[in-house]
CSV table of C-alpha atoms in Angstrom, one decimal:
chain,number,residue,atom,x,y,z
A,858,ASP,CA,0.1,-0.2,0.2
A,859,ALA,CA,1.0,3.6,-0.7
A,860,GLY,CA,0.8,5.0,2.6
A,861,VAL,CA,-1.7,7.7,3.6
A,862,ILE,CA,-1.1,10.6,1.0
A,863,GLN,CA,-1.3,14.0,0.8
A,864,SER,CA,-2.0,17.3,-1.5
A,865,PRO,CA,-0.7,19.6,-1.5
A,866,ARG,CA,3.3,19.2,0.1
A,867,HIS,CA,4.1,22.8,0.1
A,868,GLU,CA,1.3,26.0,-0.4
A,869,VAL,CA,2.0,29.2,-0.3
A,870,THR,CA,-1.0,31.7,-0.5
A,871,GLU,CA,-1.8,35.4,0.9
A,872,MET,CA,-4.2,36.2,4.0
A,873,GLY,CA,-7.7,36.4,2.9
A,874,GLN,CA,-7.6,33.0,0.6
A,875,GLU,CA,-8.8,29.5,0.9
A,876,VAL,CA,-7.3,26.6,1.2
A,877,THR,CA,-8.3,22.8,0.5
A,878,LEU,CA,-5.9,20.1,1.7
A,879,ARG,CA,-6.5,16.4,0.4
A,880,CYS,CA,-5.9,13.4,1.9
A,881,LYS,CA,-6.6,9.7,1.6
A,882,PRO,CA,-5.7,6.9,3.7
A,883,ILE,CA,-5.4,3.4,3.7
A,884,SER,CA,-7.3,1.2,2.2
A,885,GLY,CA,-9.6,-0.8,5.0
A,886,HIS,CA,-8.6,1.9,7.7
A,887,ASP,CA,-12.1,3.3,9.0
A,888,TYR,CA,-11.1,6.2,11.0
A,889,LEU,CA,-9.2,9.4,10.1
A,890,PHE,CA,-8.3,12.1,12.0
A,891,TRP,CA,-6.6,15.4,10.7
A,892,TYR,CA,-3.9,16.9,13.4
A,893,ARG,CA,-1.9,20.4,12.8
A,894,GLN,CA,1.1,20.7,14.0
A,895,THR,CA,3.3,24.1,14.9
A,896,MET,CA,6.3,24.5,17.3
A,897,MET,CA,3.9,26.4,19.8
A,898,ARG,CA,1.0,24.0,19.9
A,899,GLY,CA,2.2,20.9,19.2
A,900,LEU,CA,0.3,18.2,17.5
A,901,GLU,CA,-3.3,19.1,18.4
A,902,LEU,CA,-6.2,17.1,16.6
A,903,LEU,CA,-8.6,19.0,14.9
A,904,ILE,CA,-11.6,16.8,13.6
A,905,TYR,CA,-11.7,12.7,13.0
A,906,PHE,CA,-14.3,10.5,10.9
A,907,ASN,CA,-15.6,7.3,11.4
A,908,ASN,CA,-16.9,5.6,8.0
A,909,ASN,CA,-17.0,8.7,6.4
A,910,VAL,CA,-18.4,10.3,9.6
A,911,PRO,CA,-17.5,13.2,11.5
A,912,ILE,CA,-16.9,11.7,14.8
A,913,ASP,CA,-15.5,15.0,17.2
A,914,ASP,CA,-14.3,18.7,15.3
A,915,SER,CA,-13.7,19.8,18.9
A,916,GLY,CA,-10.8,20.8,18.0
A,917,MET,CA,-11.6,22.8,15.1
A,918,PRO,CA,-10.4,26.1,15.9
A,919,GLU,CA,-13.4,28.0,13.9
A,920,ASP,CA,-15.7,28.2,12.0
A,921,ARG,CA,-13.0,29.3,8.7
A,922,PHE,CA,-12.3,25.6,8.9
A,923,SER,CA,-14.0,22.5,7.6
A,924,ALA,CA,-13.8,19.2,6.8
A,925,LYS,CA,-15.6,16.5,4.8
A,926,MET,CA,-14.6,13.0,4.1
A,927,PRO,CA,-17.1,12.5,0.8
A,928,ASN,CA,-16.3,8.7,0.5
A,929,ALA,CA,-14.2,5.9,2.1
A,930,SER,CA,-10.9,7.1,0.0
A,931,PHE,CA,-10.7,11.2,-0.4
A,932,SER,CA,-11.2,14.1,2.7
A,933,THR,CA,-10.5,17.8,2.2
A,934,LEU,CA,-10.0,20.3,5.2
A,935,LYS,CA,-10.8,24.1,3.6
A,936,ILE,CA,-9.6,27.2,5.3
A,937,GLN,CA,-11.7,29.7,4.1
A,938,PRO,CA,-10.6,32.8,4.6
A,939,SER,CA,-6.9,32.1,5.8
A,940,GLU,CA,-4.8,33.7,8.0
A,941,PRO,CA,-1.1,33.7,8.8
A,942,ARG,CA,-1.7,32.4,12.5
A,943,ASP,CA,-3.0,29.4,10.4
A,944,SER,CA,0.5,28.9,8.9
A,945,ALA,CA,1.4,25.3,10.5
A,946,VAL,CA,2.2,21.3,9.2
A,947,TYR,CA,-1.3,19.3,8.6
A,948,PHE,CA,-1.1,16.1,9.0
A,949,CYS,CA,-3.9,12.9,8.0
A,950,ALA,CA,-3.5,10.1,9.5
A,951,SER,CA,-5.8,7.0,9.5
A,952,SER,CA,-6.4,3.7,11.4
A,953,PHE,CA,-8.2,0.4,11.6
A,954,VAL,CA,-9.5,1.2,15.3
A,955,VAL,CA,-10.3,4.5,17.1
A,956,PHE,CA,-6.8,6.0,18.5
A,957,GLY,CA,-5.1,2.7,17.5
A,958,GLU,CA,-1.5,2.5,15.7
A,959,LEU,CA,-1.8,5.8,13.8
A,960,PHE,CA,-0.5,6.0,10.1
A,961,PHE,CA,0.2,9.8,9.4
A,962,GLY,CA,0.9,11.5,5.3
A,963,GLU,CA,3.9,13.3,5.2
A,964,GLY,CA,2.1,16.8,5.7
A,965,SER,CA,1.3,20.5,4.1
A,966,ARG,CA,2.9,23.2,4.8
A,967,LEU,CA,1.1,25.5,4.4
A,968,THR,CA,2.3,29.2,4.8
A,969,VAL,CA,-0.1,31.7,5.0
A,970,LEU,CA,1.5,35.6,4.0
B,538,GLY,CA,-9.8,17.6,29.6
B,539,GLN,CA,-6.8,15.7,29.0
B,540,GLN,CA,-4.0,16.6,29.7
B,541,VAL,CA,-0.5,15.2,28.7
B,542,MET,CA,2.8,16.3,29.8
B,543,GLN,CA,6.0,15.5,28.0
B,544,ILE,CA,9.5,16.1,29.7
B,545,PRO,CA,12.3,17.1,29.3
B,546,GLN,CA,11.4,19.5,25.5
B,547,TYR,CA,14.9,18.6,24.7
B,548,GLN,CA,17.9,16.7,25.2
B,549,HIS,CA,21.4,16.4,23.6
B,550,VAL,CA,23.4,12.9,23.9
B,551,GLN,CA,26.5,12.2,23.3
B,552,GLU,CA,26.6,8.6,21.0
B,553,GLY,CA,26.6,6.1,23.2
B,554,GLU,CA,25.2,7.7,26.6
B,555,ASP,CA,21.6,6.8,26.9
B,556,PHE,CA,18.5,8.8,26.7
B,557,THR,CA,14.6,8.9,28.4
B,558,THR,CA,11.6,10.9,27.8
B,559,TYR,CA,8.5,10.4,30.4
B,560,CYS,CA,5.6,11.2,29.8
B,561,ASN,CA,2.9,12.2,32.4
B,562,SER,CA,-1.4,12.2,31.9
B,563,SER,CA,-3.8,14.4,34.8
B,564,THR,CA,-6.0,11.1,33.8
B,565,THR,CA,-5.8,7.0,34.0
B,566,LEU,CA,-5.4,6.4,30.5
B,567,SER,CA,-7.1,3.0,28.4
B,568,ASN,CA,-3.6,2.9,26.5
B,569,ILE,CA,-0.3,4.9,25.3
B,570,GLN,CA,1.0,5.3,22.0
B,571,TRP,CA,4.9,6.3,21.8
B,572,TYR,CA,5.8,8.0,18.1
B,573,LYS,CA,9.2,9.4,16.5
B,574,GLN,CA,9.4,12.6,14.2
B,575,ARG,CA,12.4,12.6,12.1
B,576,PRO,CA,13.4,16.3,11.5
B,577,GLY,CA,11.2,17.1,8.4
B,578,GLY,CA,9.1,14.2,8.5
B,579,HIS,CA,6.3,12.8,9.5
B,580,PRO,CA,4.9,11.0,12.9
B,581,VAL,CA,6.0,7.3,13.0
B,582,PHE,CA,4.4,4.7,15.1
B,583,LEU,CA,6.8,3.1,17.9
B,584,ILE,CA,4.9,1.1,19.9
B,585,GLN,CA,1.6,1.2,22.1
B,586,LEU,CA,1.0,-0.2,25.6
B,587,VAL,CA,-2.4,-1.2,27.0
B,588,LYS,CA,-1.7,-3.1,30.5
B,589,SER,CA,-0.6,-1.5,34.1
B,590,GLY,CA,3.1,-2.2,34.7
B,591,GLU,CA,3.5,-3.1,31.4
B,592,VAL,CA,7.3,-3.2,29.8
B,593,LYS,CA,7.9,-3.8,26.2
B,594,LYS,CA,11.3,-3.4,24.7
B,595,GLN,CA,12.7,-3.1,21.1
B,596,LYS,CA,16.1,-3.8,20.6
B,597,ARG,CA,17.6,-0.6,22.5
B,598,LEU,CA,14.4,1.1,23.1
B,599,THR,CA,12.2,0.5,26.4
B,600,PHE,CA,9.2,1.2,27.4
B,601,GLN,CA,7.1,1.2,30.6
B,602,PHE,CA,3.2,2.1,31.6
B,603,GLY,CA,3.2,3.0,35.0
B,604,GLU,CA,1.0,0.9,37.5
B,605,ALA,CA,-1.7,4.0,37.6
B,606,LYS,CA,-1.9,4.0,33.8
B,607,LYS,CA,-1.1,7.6,34.2
B,608,ASN,CA,2.4,8.0,33.3
B,609,SER,CA,4.8,6.2,30.4
B,610,SER,CA,8.7,6.4,29.5
B,611,LEU,CA,10.7,6.1,26.7
B,612,HIS,CA,14.2,4.3,27.1
B,613,ILE,CA,17.5,4.3,24.5
B,614,THR,CA,20.5,2.3,25.3
B,615,ALA,CA,23.5,3.5,23.9
B,616,THR,CA,22.5,6.2,21.2
B,617,GLN,CA,22.8,6.2,17.7
B,618,THR,CA,22.9,8.6,15.4
B,619,THR,CA,20.0,7.0,13.6
B,620,ASP,CA,18.3,7.9,16.7
B,621,VAL,CA,17.5,11.6,16.3
B,622,GLY,CA,13.9,12.9,16.0
B,623,THR,CA,11.2,13.9,18.6
B,624,TYR,CA,9.7,11.4,20.6
B,625,PHE,CA,5.5,11.6,21.0
B,626,CYS,CA,4.0,9.5,22.9
B,627,ALA,CA,0.0,9.9,22.7
B,628,GLY,CA,-2.4,9.2,25.8
B,629,ASN,CA,-6.0,7.7,24.8
B,630,ASN,CA,-8.7,8.4,27.1
B,631,ASN,CA,-11.4,8.9,24.2
B,632,ASP,CA,-9.7,11.3,22.7
B,633,MET,CA,-5.8,10.8,21.8
B,634,ARG,CA,-3.5,13.8,22.8
B,635,PHE,CA,-0.1,14.1,22.4
B,636,GLY,CA,2.6,15.3,24.3
B,637,ALA,CA,5.1,18.1,23.8
B,638,GLY,CA,7.6,15.5,22.9
B,639,THR,CA,10.8,15.4,23.2
B,640,ARG,CA,13.9,16.3,20.6
B,641,LEU,CA,16.6,14.1,20.8
B,642,THR,CA,20.1,14.8,19.2
B,643,VAL,CA,22.9,13.3,19.2
B,644,LYS,CA,26.6,14.4,19.5
B,645,PRO,CA,28.8,11.6,17.0
């Protein structure tokens, strides 16, 4: 298996622009997680899905952030409008069981100018 | 809510020295996981501990889970330059919380 695939790997955008990050989980994994990593706050769980249904989105910073999982093989994390404080590495991870071994993608490094 | 504290934040050792990182939770955990993230990389799963007092070994790495299931440690014996990276614990109590990580650097 190719592992968890994320795109883009790097994104540089200007404040106010919309950003969409994409993730393809490992086939057969029922759980998908979005994490954000910064130096100041470490690894934060934003949201996770079970069988494409959002289960816990309490970590989503604010209404500017939204996440969807239209099918078992694809998820998006959208930021609209983006702000400089959103600059971070966003990781997608998937697992067989909830909070079991997490398989992380390589991350999307977002820079908002 | 659940808090997971990890110390130290940084550790610099000479190659061949031992290294230990500690993780403490404010609540009892169902299990705890450990991950390693190489510089510029992504977290990679190392191990999961479930039982009270559990000890597991992977070559030079020893993982322990406390009797109260609130603390854990990772010990590396005789560090090598390939051990460089940040080690994270992640505590599970119906909510996977990552510690801040311990960044290990190894001087050859």
